[in-house]
XYZ file of C-alpha atoms in Angstrom:
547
model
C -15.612 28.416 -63.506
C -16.634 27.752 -59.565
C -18.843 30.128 -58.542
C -18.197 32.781 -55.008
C -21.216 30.313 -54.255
C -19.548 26.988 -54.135
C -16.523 28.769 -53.242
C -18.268 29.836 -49.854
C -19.426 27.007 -49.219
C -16.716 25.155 -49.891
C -14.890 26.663 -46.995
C -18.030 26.767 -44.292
C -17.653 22.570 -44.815
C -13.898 22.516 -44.381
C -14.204 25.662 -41.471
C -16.724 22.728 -39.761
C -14.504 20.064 -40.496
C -11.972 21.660 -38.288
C -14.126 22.374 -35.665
C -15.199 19.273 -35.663
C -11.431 17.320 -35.397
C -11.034 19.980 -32.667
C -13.685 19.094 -30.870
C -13.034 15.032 -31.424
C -9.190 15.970 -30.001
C -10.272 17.487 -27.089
C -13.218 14.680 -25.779
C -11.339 11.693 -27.036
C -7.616 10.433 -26.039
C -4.679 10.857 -28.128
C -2.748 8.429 -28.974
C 1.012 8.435 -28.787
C 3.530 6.439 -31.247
C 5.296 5.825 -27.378
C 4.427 2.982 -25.906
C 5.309 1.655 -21.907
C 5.037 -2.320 -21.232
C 4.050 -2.888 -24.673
C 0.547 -0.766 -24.345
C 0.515 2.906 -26.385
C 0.823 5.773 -23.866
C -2.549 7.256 -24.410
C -2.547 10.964 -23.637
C -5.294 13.909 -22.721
C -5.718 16.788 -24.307
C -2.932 18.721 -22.116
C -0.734 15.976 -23.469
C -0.329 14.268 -20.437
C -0.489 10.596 -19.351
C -4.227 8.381 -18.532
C -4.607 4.867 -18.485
C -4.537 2.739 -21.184
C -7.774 0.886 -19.350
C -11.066 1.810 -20.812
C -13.188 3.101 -19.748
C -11.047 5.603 -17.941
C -13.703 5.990 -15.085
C -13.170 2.458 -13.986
C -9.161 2.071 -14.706
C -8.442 1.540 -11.141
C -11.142 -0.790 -10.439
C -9.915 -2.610 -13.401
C -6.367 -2.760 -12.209
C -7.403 -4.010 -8.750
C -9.147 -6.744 -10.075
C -6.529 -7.817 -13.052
C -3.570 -7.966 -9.932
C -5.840 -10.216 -8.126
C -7.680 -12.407 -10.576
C -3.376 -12.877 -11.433
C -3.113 -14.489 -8.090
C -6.095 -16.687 -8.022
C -5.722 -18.323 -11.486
C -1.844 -17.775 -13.337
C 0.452 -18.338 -10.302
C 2.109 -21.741 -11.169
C 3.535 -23.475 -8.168
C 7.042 -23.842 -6.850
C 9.463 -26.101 -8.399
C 9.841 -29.248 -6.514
C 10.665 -31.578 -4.616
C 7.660 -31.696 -2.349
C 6.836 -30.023 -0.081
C 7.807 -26.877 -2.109
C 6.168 -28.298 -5.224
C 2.540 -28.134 -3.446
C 2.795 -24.681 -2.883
C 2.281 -20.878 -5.231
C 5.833 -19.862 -6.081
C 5.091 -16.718 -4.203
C 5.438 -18.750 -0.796
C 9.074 -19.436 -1.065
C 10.705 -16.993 -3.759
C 10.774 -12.961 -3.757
C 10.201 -12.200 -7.430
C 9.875 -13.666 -10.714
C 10.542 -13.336 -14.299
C 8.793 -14.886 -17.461
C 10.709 -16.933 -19.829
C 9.190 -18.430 -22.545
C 5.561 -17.878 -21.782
C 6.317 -19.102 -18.235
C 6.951 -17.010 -14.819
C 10.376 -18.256 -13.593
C 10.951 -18.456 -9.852
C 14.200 -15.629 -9.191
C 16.253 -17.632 -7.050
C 17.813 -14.534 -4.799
C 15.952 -15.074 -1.490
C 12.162 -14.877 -0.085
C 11.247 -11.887 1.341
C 8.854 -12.657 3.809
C 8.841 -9.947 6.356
C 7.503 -7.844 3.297
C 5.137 -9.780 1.578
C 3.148 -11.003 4.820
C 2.340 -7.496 5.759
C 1.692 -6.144 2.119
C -0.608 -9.101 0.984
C -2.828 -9.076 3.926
C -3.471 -5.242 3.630
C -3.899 -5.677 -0.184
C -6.267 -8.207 0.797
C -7.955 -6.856 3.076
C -8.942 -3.612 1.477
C -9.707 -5.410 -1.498
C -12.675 -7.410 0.396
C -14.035 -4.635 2.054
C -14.039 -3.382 -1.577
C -15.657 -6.335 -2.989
C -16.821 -8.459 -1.182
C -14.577 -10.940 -2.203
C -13.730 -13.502 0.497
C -11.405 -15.280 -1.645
C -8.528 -13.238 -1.406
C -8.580 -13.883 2.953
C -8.207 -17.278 2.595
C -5.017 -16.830 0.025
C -3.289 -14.577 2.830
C -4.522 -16.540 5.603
C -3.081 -19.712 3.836
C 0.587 -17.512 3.463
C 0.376 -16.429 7.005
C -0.288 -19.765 8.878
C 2.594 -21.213 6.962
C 5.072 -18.752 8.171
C 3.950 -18.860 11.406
C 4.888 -22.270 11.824
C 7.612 -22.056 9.561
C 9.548 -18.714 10.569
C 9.246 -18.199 14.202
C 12.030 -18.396 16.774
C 11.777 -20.798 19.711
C 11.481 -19.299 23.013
C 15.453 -19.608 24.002
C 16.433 -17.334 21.282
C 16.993 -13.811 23.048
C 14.274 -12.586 21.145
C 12.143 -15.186 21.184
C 8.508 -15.581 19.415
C 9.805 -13.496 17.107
C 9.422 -13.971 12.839
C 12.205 -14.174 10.293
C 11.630 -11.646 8.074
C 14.186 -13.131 5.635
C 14.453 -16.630 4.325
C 17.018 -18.306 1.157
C 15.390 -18.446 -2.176
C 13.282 -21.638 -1.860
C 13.680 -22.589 1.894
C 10.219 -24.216 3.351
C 11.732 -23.610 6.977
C 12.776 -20.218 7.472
C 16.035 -19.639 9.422
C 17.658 -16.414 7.268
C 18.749 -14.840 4.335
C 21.902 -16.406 4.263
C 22.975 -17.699 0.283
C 24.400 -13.999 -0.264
C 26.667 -13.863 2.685
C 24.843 -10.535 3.902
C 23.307 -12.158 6.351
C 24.135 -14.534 8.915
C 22.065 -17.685 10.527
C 18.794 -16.262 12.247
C 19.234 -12.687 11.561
C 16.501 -11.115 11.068
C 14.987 -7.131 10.611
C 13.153 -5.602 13.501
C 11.081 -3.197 11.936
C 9.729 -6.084 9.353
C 9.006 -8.269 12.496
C 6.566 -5.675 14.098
C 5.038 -5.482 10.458
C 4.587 -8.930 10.536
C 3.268 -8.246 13.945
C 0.497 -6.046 13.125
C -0.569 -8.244 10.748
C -1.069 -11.054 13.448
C -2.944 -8.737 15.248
C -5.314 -7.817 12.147
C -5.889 -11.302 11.376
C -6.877 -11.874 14.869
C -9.709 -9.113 14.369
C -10.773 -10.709 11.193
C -10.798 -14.457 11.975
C -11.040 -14.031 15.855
C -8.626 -17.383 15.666
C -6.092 -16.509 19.407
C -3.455 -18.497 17.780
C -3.119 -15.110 15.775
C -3.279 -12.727 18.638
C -0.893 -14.845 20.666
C 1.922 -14.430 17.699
C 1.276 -11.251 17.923
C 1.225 -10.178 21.848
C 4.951 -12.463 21.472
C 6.184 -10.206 19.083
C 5.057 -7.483 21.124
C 6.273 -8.603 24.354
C 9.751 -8.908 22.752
C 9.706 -5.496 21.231
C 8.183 -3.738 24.902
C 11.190 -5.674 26.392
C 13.574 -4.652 24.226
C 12.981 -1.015 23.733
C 15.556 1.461 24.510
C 15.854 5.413 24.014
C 16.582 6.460 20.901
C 19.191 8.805 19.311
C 20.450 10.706 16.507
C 22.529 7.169 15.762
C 20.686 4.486 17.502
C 16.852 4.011 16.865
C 14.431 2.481 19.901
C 15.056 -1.169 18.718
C 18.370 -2.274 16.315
C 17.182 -2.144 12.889
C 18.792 -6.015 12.352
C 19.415 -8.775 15.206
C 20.828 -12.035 15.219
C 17.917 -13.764 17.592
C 19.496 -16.024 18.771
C 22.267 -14.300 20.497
C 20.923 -10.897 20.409
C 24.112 -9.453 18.116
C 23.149 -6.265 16.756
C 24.203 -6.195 13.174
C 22.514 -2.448 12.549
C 21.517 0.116 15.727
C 19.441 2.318 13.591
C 16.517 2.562 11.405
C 13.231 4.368 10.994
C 10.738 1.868 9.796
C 8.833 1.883 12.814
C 5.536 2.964 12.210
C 3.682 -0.624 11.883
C 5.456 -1.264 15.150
C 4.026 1.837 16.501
C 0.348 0.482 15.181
C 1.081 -2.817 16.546
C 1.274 -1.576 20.134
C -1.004 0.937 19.806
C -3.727 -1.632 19.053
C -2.992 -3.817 21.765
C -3.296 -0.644 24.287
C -6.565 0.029 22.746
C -7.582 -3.368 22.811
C -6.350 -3.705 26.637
C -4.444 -6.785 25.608
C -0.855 -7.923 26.819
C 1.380 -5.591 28.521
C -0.700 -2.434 27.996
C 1.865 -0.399 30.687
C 4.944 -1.670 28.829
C 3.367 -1.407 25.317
C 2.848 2.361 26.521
C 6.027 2.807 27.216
C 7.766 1.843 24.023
C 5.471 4.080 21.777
C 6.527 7.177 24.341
C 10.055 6.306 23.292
C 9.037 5.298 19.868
C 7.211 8.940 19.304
C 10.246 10.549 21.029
C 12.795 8.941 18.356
C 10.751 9.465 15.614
C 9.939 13.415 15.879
C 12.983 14.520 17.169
C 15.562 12.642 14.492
C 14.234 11.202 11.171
C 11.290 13.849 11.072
C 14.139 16.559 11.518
C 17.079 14.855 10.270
C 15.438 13.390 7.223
C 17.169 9.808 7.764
C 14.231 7.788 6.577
C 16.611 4.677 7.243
C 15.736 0.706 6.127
C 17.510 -1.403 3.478
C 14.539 -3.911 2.626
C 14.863 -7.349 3.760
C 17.561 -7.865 1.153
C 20.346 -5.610 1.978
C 22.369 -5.391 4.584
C 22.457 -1.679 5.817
C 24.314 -0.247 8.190
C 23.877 3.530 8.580
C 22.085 6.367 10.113
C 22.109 8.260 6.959
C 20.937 6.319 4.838
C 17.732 6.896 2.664
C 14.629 4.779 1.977
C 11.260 5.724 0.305
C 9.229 3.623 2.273
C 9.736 4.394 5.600
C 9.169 8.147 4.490
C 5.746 7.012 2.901
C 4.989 5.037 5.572
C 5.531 7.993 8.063
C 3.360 10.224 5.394
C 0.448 8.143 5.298
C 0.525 6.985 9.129
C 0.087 9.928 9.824
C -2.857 11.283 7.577
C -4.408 8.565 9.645
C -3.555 9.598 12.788
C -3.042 13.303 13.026
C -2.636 12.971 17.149
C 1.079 11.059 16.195
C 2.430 14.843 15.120
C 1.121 18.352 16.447
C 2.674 19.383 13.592
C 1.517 16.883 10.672
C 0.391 19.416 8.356
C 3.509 20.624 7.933
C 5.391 17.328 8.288
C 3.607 15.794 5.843
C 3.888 18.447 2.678
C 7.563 18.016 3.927
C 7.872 14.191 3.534
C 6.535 14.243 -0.017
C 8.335 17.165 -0.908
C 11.762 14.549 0.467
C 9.936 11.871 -1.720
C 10.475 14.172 -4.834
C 13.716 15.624 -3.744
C 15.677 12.362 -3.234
C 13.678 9.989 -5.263
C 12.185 11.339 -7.960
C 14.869 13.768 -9.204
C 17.761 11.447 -8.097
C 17.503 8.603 -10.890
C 19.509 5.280 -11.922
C 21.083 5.804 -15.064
C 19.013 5.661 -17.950
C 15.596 6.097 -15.805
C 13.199 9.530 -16.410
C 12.381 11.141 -13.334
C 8.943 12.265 -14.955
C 6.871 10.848 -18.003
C 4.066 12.082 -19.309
C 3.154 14.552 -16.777
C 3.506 11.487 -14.100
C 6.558 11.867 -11.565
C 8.329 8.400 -11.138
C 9.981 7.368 -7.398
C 12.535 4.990 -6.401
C 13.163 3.050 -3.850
C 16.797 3.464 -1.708
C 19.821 5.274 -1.914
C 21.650 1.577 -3.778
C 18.283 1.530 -5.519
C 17.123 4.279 -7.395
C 15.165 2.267 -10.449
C 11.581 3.467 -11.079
C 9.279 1.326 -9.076
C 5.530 0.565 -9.749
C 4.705 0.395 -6.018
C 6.639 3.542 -4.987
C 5.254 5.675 -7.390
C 2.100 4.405 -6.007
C 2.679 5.463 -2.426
C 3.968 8.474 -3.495
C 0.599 8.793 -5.160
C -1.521 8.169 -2.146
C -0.016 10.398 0.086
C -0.467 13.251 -2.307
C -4.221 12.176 -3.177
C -4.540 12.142 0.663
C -2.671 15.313 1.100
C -4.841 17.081 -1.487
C -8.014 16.003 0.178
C -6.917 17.773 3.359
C -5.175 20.878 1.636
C -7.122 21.438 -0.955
C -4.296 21.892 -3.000
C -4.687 21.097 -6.692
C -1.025 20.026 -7.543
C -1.299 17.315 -5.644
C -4.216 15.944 -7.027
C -2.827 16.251 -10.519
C 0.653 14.410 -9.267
C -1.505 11.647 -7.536
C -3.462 11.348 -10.980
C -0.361 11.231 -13.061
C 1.609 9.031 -11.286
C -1.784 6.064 -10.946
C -2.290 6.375 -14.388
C 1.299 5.697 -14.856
C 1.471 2.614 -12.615
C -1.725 0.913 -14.670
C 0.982 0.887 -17.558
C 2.947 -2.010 -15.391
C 0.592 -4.201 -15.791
C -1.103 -6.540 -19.192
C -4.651 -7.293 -19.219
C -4.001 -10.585 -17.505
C -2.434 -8.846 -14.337
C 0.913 -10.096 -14.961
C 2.675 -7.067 -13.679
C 6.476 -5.807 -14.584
C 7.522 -3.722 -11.969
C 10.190 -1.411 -13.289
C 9.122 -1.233 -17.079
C 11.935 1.708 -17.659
C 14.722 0.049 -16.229
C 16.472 -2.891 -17.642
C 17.374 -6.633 -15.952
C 14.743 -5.778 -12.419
C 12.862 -8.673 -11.419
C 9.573 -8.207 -10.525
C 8.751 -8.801 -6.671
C 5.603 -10.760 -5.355
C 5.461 -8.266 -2.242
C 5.701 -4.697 -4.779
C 3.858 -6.176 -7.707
C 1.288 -7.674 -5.466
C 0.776 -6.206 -2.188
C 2.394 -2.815 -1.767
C 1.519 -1.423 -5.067
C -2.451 -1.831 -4.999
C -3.188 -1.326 -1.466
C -2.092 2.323 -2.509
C -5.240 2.956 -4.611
C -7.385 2.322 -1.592
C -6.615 5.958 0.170
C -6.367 7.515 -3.200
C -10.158 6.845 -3.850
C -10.953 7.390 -0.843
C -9.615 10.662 -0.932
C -10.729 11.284 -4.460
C -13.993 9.315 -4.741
C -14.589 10.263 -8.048
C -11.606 8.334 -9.054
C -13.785 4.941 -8.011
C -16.045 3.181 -10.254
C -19.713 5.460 -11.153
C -22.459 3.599 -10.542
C -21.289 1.278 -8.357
C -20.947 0.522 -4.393
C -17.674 0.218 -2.498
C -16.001 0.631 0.475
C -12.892 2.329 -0.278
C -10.879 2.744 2.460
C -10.767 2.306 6.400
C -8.288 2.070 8.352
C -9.182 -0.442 10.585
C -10.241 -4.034 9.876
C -13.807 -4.395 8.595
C -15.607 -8.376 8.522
C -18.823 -9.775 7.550
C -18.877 -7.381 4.201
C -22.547 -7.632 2.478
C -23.069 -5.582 -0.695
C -26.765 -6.248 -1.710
C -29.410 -4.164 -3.521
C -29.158 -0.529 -2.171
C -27.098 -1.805 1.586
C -24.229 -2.130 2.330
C -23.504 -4.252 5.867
C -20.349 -4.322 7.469
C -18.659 -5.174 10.976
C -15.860 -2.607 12.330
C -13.482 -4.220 14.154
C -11.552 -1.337 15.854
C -12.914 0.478 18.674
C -13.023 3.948 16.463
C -12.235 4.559 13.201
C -13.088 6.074 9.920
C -15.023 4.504 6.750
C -14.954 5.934 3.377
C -17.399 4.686 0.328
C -18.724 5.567 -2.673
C -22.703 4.920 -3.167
C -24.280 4.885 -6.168
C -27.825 5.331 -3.954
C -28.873 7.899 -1.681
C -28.713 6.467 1.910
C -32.082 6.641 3.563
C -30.430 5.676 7.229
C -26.810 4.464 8.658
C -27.116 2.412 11.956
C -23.884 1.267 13.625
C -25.609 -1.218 16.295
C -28.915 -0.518 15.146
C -28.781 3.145 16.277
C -28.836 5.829 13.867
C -26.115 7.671 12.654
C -26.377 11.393 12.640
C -24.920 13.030 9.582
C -23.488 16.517 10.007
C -21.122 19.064 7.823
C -17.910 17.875 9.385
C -16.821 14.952 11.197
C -15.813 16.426 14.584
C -17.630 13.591 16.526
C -19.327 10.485 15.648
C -21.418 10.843 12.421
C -20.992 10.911 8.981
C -21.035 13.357 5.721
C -22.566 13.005 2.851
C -21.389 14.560 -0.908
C -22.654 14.596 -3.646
C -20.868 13.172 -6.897
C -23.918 13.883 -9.494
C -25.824 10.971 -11.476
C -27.050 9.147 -8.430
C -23.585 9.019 -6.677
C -22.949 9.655 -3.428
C -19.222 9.579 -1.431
C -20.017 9.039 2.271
C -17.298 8.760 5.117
C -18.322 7.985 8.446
C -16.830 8.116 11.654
C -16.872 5.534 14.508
C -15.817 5.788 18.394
C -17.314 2.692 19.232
C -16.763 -0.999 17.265
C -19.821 -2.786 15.467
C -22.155 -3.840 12.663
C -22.502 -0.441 10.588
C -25.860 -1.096 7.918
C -26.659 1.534 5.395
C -29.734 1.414 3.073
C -30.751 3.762 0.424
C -33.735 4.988 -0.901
């Protein structure tokens, strides 16, 4: 016979058994049957989606480095003959697919006037992150070969000009031409001033003129060629033929990097300022009184051959969003534009699906790309994620933080532990692109730290964010030392000191509660963490040491 004794006991152990399973549910990660790119969707304890990259604090870090480390070390090279065969695959094809244990160039085009512009701000933000000086010289490598490999002569009517497009395995770059969508020397406008902007940057990083001299010619073209813009023609055709100035599109809206490009020659005092001046009046003009009303967000990537003023693309929608929480001065009215923009993110590209894909998963919304494209993409459900990480640290709003979460987590799933990355894991038969996979995707994590610093490594030191160019990046015990290139600007990090003092040209910095002027704030993460964003109107050598 068991006594009330045992009995009693008998259910104070189980009752603390249960508490205990509880309590182990709630702290640690479930574990779904599911799995996404071969890794188990690990869950929270609302049942929603976190990375499958432990430790959790670090998953983004992690992710950052895989993609890279990818680049440097399991990138075979381009079939051959020679030249091609001396040369990363990613120089001369748009995407790839592994076969066999091998990646397997896709042999559709080469999507240059994407990849140039997304690798070098990939790589850029990742060595003011690190340190790393590595991933430069990769871009710079890619850069000076289309330069002299994808640049029209000066007869063309728009000369000095890049080729945004290129066949699959071309090493001289005259056009997208294989699929008949294109014709001989066509190339995308908007893509060009990308590629523009990036000349420029590279110029402020390397200080090599050959740089800022492709880039004043791409802006001297686009100054010369700007026009005023309407409900069905944008400031510059959205496609050209160079070399006799056929217009093969009048309108687009991807013209926010072209908009940067000028604006940093003006503030430079470089080139044409006057002219330069007067494109972004027209530019501004276009953009806020048509796609910002009319919601025509138009592009077609550098593979297809658009033709509308009502057509929709994600990224010159996210590319407006995030401009713009950059440079609030571009819209009176940004903080209600930009709410809008992702709200017409999640409208037309997160609801609207491809057949077969999930508009959410796990808690994490999913985005497309285009109208013709409506697949699940890694990268655009990382900008989506950025702007509302951004959005959140300027509204305050909690929703947005939660979608930004979501969706990052998510986009850790399209990647393996090596950093071989599948961009479209719920869709069937999509390549994987170089530019998405590679460039566009993580330079999207940059902003979201930096809006959400506790989202970057604890313990550690990092810049996570600017804006602007930074050189001569030194992370040592307790300093960080750094060189702004652009003549004002904003730097965000996360510290795990205390800073004693922040010079910028040996003269102290002045923190204060806001960042109305030149300064910087200071918050506290706990555990010896600090996040610290300063401001800049002047350019220089910014050194801050901790205690």
């Amino acid at each position: 016979m068991i006594s009330m004794k045992k009995v009693l006991v008998y259910i104070l152990l189980n009752f603390a058994l249960l508490q205990l399973n509880a309590q182990a549910n709630s702290a640690n990660k479930t574990t779904l049957s599911d799995s996404l790119n071969g890794h188990k969707v690990l869950l929270d304890a609302e049942g929603k989606i976190i990375s499958w990259m432990l430790p959790q604090s670090k998953a983004y870090s992690q992710l950052l480095y895989q993609r890279w480390n990818f680049i440097k070390t399991n990138v075979p090279n381009s079939p051959g003959p020679e030249p091609r065969s001396d040369y990363p695959q990613y120089f001369f094809y748009c995407a790839y697919r592994p076969e066999n244990g091998s990646l397997q160039p896709d042999m559709w085009m080469n999507d240059v006037g994407e990849r140039i512009p997304n690798w070098f701000e990939s790589a850029r933000l990742y060595y003011a992150y690190s340190g790393d000086t590595t991933v430069m010289l990769i871009v710079k490598k890619l850069v000076d070969y289309v330069i002299a490999h994808g640049t029209s002569p000066s007869t063309f009517q728009w000369p000095g000009f890049p080729y945004t497009t290129t066949n699959a395995g071309d090493t001289i770059f005259y056009g997208f031409t294989s699929a008949g969508r294109f014709v001989l020397h066509e190339t995308q406008v908007d893509h060009a001033g990308d590629m523009g902007l990036t000349y420029y940057r590279l110029y402020q990083y390397t200080g090599d003129q050959k740089y800022k001299t492709a880039a004043i010619n791409i802006a001297n073209t686009l100054s010369g060629k700007a026009r005023d813009g309407s409900a069905k023609q944008s400031v510059w055709p959205y496609r050209v033929v160079m070399n006799t100035g056929e217009v093969k599109a009048e309108y687009g809206a991807n013209w926010f990097p072209c908009y940067a490009l000028l604006d940093n020659l003006v503030k430079d005092k470089i080139g044409n300022v006057s002219a330069y001046i007067n494109a972004m009046v027209k530019l501004r003009k276009f953009i806020l009184d048509f796609p910002m009303k009319t919601g025509y967000w138009t592009d077609g990537h550098t593979d297809t051959d658009i033709d509308s003023y009502t057509y929709k693309s994600n990224m010159s929608a996210s590319n407006a969003t995030l401009y713009m929480l950059d440079d609030h001065e571009f819209d009176p009215e940004w903080k209600t534009d930009v709410p809008k923009l992702i709200k017409w993110t999640e409208d037309n590209f997160v609801l609207r699906c491809a057949p077969g894909d999930p508009a959410n998963q796990w808690g994490a919304n999913l985005v497309g790309e285009q109208d013709s494209f409506l697949y699940k993409m890694d990268y655009q459900t990382a900008r989506y994620a950025a702007g509302c990480a951004r959005w959140y640290a300027v509204s305050g709003d909690a929703a947005y933080k939660e979608k930004a979460y979501r969706s990052l987590n998510w986009v850790t799933y399209c990647n393996d532990a090596n950093g071989l990355v599948f961009e479209s894991p719920v869709s069937k038969g999509i390549s994987s692109w170089w530019s998405d996979c590679y460039g566009e995707g993580p330079r999207m994590f940059y902003p979201a730290m930096a809006a959400i610093p506790e989202w970057a490594p604890p313990g550690e030191n990092h810049i996570l964010y600017s804006e602007g160019v930074l050189k001569n990046v030194v992370y040592s015990n307790k300093e960080i030392n750094y060189t702004a290139t652009a003549k004002e600007g904003v730097e965000y990090l996360r510290l795990a000191f205390r800073p004693a003092k922040v010079t910028l040209n040996g003269k102290p910095v002045v923190m204060y509660k806001d960042l109305k002027q030149q300064g910087y704030i200071l918050t506290n993460l706990g555990n010896g963490d600090y996040a610290l964003t300063i401001k800049r109107n002047i350019a220089g050598n910014i050194i801050i040491t901790g205690f």
